[in-house]
Amino acid sequence: MAFTVNKAHSDVHGSSRFQILSCTADAATQTIDTGLEYLYGAAFSPQSMASSPWSITPNEGAEGTALVGQIAVTGVASGDQFYLQVWGR
């Protein structure tokens, strides 16, 4: 199965694109495709979390492989809800 990911907001700031993704986990790890070509950075905001510590890694898959434009989320539990803010091109 895959996380439920919805784009809550999308905007352009100069030459960079910005997105807020609303996510609900259904497993401990997942690779999330942002639709962006390359990520400059990302931030994680818990909404309703039963797990800790969690980790996010831009431009990487959950298996540790380089995947530009995607973000690895690890250390969460099924049912955890959180927001990801990502910016890139």
PDB file of C-alpha atoms in Angstrom:
ATOM      1  CA  MET A   1       0.000   0.000   0.000  1.00  0.00           C
ATOM      2  CA  ALA A   2       1.006   3.631  -0.259  1.00  0.00           C
ATOM      3  CA  PHE A   3       0.692   6.699   1.915  1.00  0.00           C
ATOM      4  CA  THR A   4      -2.287   8.920   1.195  1.00  0.00           C
ATOM      5  CA  VAL A   5      -0.797  12.168  -0.136  1.00  0.00           C
ATOM      6  CA  ASN A   6      -2.819  15.232  -1.116  1.00  0.00           C
ATOM      7  CA  LYS A   7      -1.466  18.517  -2.407  1.00  0.00           C
ATOM      8  CA  ALA A   8      -2.904  21.093   0.029  1.00  0.00           C
ATOM      9  CA  HIS A   9      -1.187  24.087  -1.586  1.00  0.00           C
ATOM     10  CA  SER A  10       1.121  24.881  -4.483  1.00  0.00           C
ATOM     11  CA  ASP A  11       2.807  28.174  -5.357  1.00  0.00           C
ATOM     12  CA  VAL A  12       5.743  29.704  -7.211  1.00  0.00           C
ATOM     13  CA  HIS A  13       8.257  31.930  -5.410  1.00  0.00           C
ATOM     14  CA  GLY A  14      10.542  33.553  -7.962  1.00  0.00           C
ATOM     15  CA  SER A  15      12.149  30.684  -9.845  1.00  0.00           C
ATOM     16  CA  SER A  16      11.297  28.070  -7.168  1.00  0.00           C
ATOM     17  CA  ARG A  17       8.161  25.983  -6.717  1.00  0.00           C
ATOM     18  CA  PHE A  18       6.650  25.400  -3.264  1.00  0.00           C
ATOM     19  CA  GLN A  19       4.162  22.723  -2.169  1.00  0.00           C
ATOM     20  CA  ILE A  20       2.405  21.704   1.025  1.00  0.00           C
ATOM     21  CA  LEU A  21       1.515  18.012   1.052  1.00  0.00           C
ATOM     22  CA  SER A  22      -0.968  16.535   3.527  1.00  0.00           C
ATOM     23  CA  CYS A  23       0.062  12.934   4.256  1.00  0.00           C
ATOM     24  CA  THR A  24      -1.355   9.940   6.131  1.00  0.00           C
ATOM     25  CA  ALA A  25       0.965   6.995   6.693  1.00  0.00           C
ATOM     26  CA  ASP A  26      -0.074   3.364   6.277  1.00  0.00           C
ATOM     27  CA  ALA A  27       3.381   1.872   6.865  1.00  0.00           C
ATOM     28  CA  ALA A  28       6.691   2.735   8.553  1.00  0.00           C
ATOM     29  CA  THR A  29       8.447   3.944   5.392  1.00  0.00           C
ATOM     30  CA  GLN A  30       7.487   5.394   2.028  1.00  0.00           C
ATOM     31  CA  THR A  31       8.982   7.267  -0.896  1.00  0.00           C
ATOM     32  CA  ILE A  32       6.780  10.236  -1.842  1.00  0.00           C
ATOM     33  CA  ASP A  33       6.928  11.609  -5.382  1.00  0.00           C
ATOM     34  CA  THR A  34       6.490  15.395  -5.162  1.00  0.00           C
ATOM     35  CA  GLY A  35       6.216  15.932  -8.896  1.00  0.00           C
ATOM     36  CA  LEU A  36       9.107  18.397  -8.731  1.00  0.00           C
ATOM     37  CA  GLU A  37      12.260  17.921 -10.798  1.00  0.00           C
ATOM     38  CA  TYR A  38      14.657  18.502  -7.864  1.00  0.00           C
ATOM     39  CA  LEU A  39      14.113  19.366  -4.186  1.00  0.00           C
ATOM     40  CA  TYR A  40      16.069  22.195  -2.574  1.00  0.00           C
ATOM     41  CA  GLY A  41      14.675  21.347   0.853  1.00  0.00           C
ATOM     42  CA  ALA A  42      11.792  19.987   2.898  1.00  0.00           C
ATOM     43  CA  ALA A  43      10.175  20.455   6.298  1.00  0.00           C
ATOM     44  CA  PHE A  44       8.029  18.048   8.323  1.00  0.00           C
ATOM     45  CA  SER A  45       5.107  19.229  10.488  1.00  0.00           C
ATOM     46  CA  PRO A  46       3.343  16.602  12.619  1.00  0.00           C
ATOM     47  CA  GLN A  47      -0.447  16.801  12.742  1.00  0.00           C
ATOM     48  CA  SER A  48      -1.354  13.636  14.678  1.00  0.00           C
ATOM     49  CA  MET A  49       1.605  11.368  15.384  1.00  0.00           C
ATOM     50  CA  ALA A  50       1.957   8.216  17.475  1.00  0.00           C
ATOM     51  CA  SER A  51       5.573   7.636  16.472  1.00  0.00           C
ATOM     52  CA  SER A  52       8.950   9.217  17.072  1.00  0.00           C
ATOM     53  CA  PRO A  53      11.666   9.659  15.927  1.00  0.00           C
ATOM     54  CA  TRP A  54      10.806  10.118  12.261  1.00  0.00           C
ATOM     55  CA  SER A  55      13.093  11.113   9.418  1.00  0.00           C
ATOM     56  CA  ILE A  56      12.707  12.793   6.019  1.00  0.00           C
ATOM     57  CA  THR A  57      15.352  12.931   3.306  1.00  0.00           C
ATOM     58  CA  PRO A  58      14.870  15.003   0.120  1.00  0.00           C
ATOM     59  CA  ASN A  59      15.985  13.552  -3.238  1.00  0.00           C
ATOM     60  CA  GLU A  60      16.206  10.037  -1.838  1.00  0.00           C
ATOM     61  CA  GLY A  61      14.034   6.929  -1.770  1.00  0.00           C
ATOM     62  CA  ALA A  62      13.080   5.042   1.388  1.00  0.00           C
ATOM     63  CA  GLU A  63      15.595   2.354   0.395  1.00  0.00           C
ATOM     64  CA  GLY A  64      18.435   4.924   0.499  1.00  0.00           C
ATOM     65  CA  THR A  65      18.788   5.318  -3.264  1.00  0.00           C
ATOM     66  CA  ALA A  66      19.096   8.711  -4.967  1.00  0.00           C
ATOM     67  CA  LEU A  67      15.719   9.710  -6.436  1.00  0.00           C
ATOM     68  CA  VAL A  68      15.578  13.393  -7.373  1.00  0.00           C
ATOM     69  CA  GLY A  69      12.243  15.110  -6.786  1.00  0.00           C
ATOM     70  CA  GLN A  70      11.175  12.499  -4.261  1.00  0.00           C
ATOM     71  CA  ILE A  71      11.344  12.383  -0.490  1.00  0.00           C
ATOM     72  CA  ALA A  72      12.010   9.442   1.840  1.00  0.00           C
ATOM     73  CA  VAL A  73       9.861   9.272   4.981  1.00  0.00           C
ATOM     74  CA  THR A  74      10.904   6.735   7.635  1.00  0.00           C
ATOM     75  CA  GLY A  75      10.098   6.029  11.272  1.00  0.00           C
ATOM     76  CA  VAL A  76       6.356   6.743  11.126  1.00  0.00           C
ATOM     77  CA  ALA A  77       3.447   4.464  12.061  1.00  0.00           C
ATOM     78  CA  SER A  78       0.287   3.561  10.211  1.00  0.00           C
ATOM     79  CA  GLY A  79      -2.297   6.284  10.825  1.00  0.00           C
ATOM     80  CA  ASP A  80       0.231   9.064  11.500  1.00  0.00           C
ATOM     81  CA  GLN A  81      -0.807  12.339   9.868  1.00  0.00           C
ATOM     82  CA  PHE A  82       1.654  15.063   8.931  1.00  0.00           C
ATOM     83  CA  TYR A  83       2.406  17.865   6.495  1.00  0.00           C
ATOM     84  CA  LEU A  84       5.428  18.108   4.226  1.00  0.00           C
ATOM     85  CA  GLN A  85       6.521  21.496   2.924  1.00  0.00           C
ATOM     86  CA  VAL A  86       8.787  21.069  -0.086  1.00  0.00           C
ATOM     87  CA  TRP A  87      10.484  23.550  -2.368  1.00  0.00           C
ATOM     88  CA  GLY A  88      12.435  22.954  -5.519  1.00  0.00           C
ATOM     89  CA  ARG A  89      12.275  23.298  -9.273  1.00  0.00           C
TER      90      ARG A  89
END
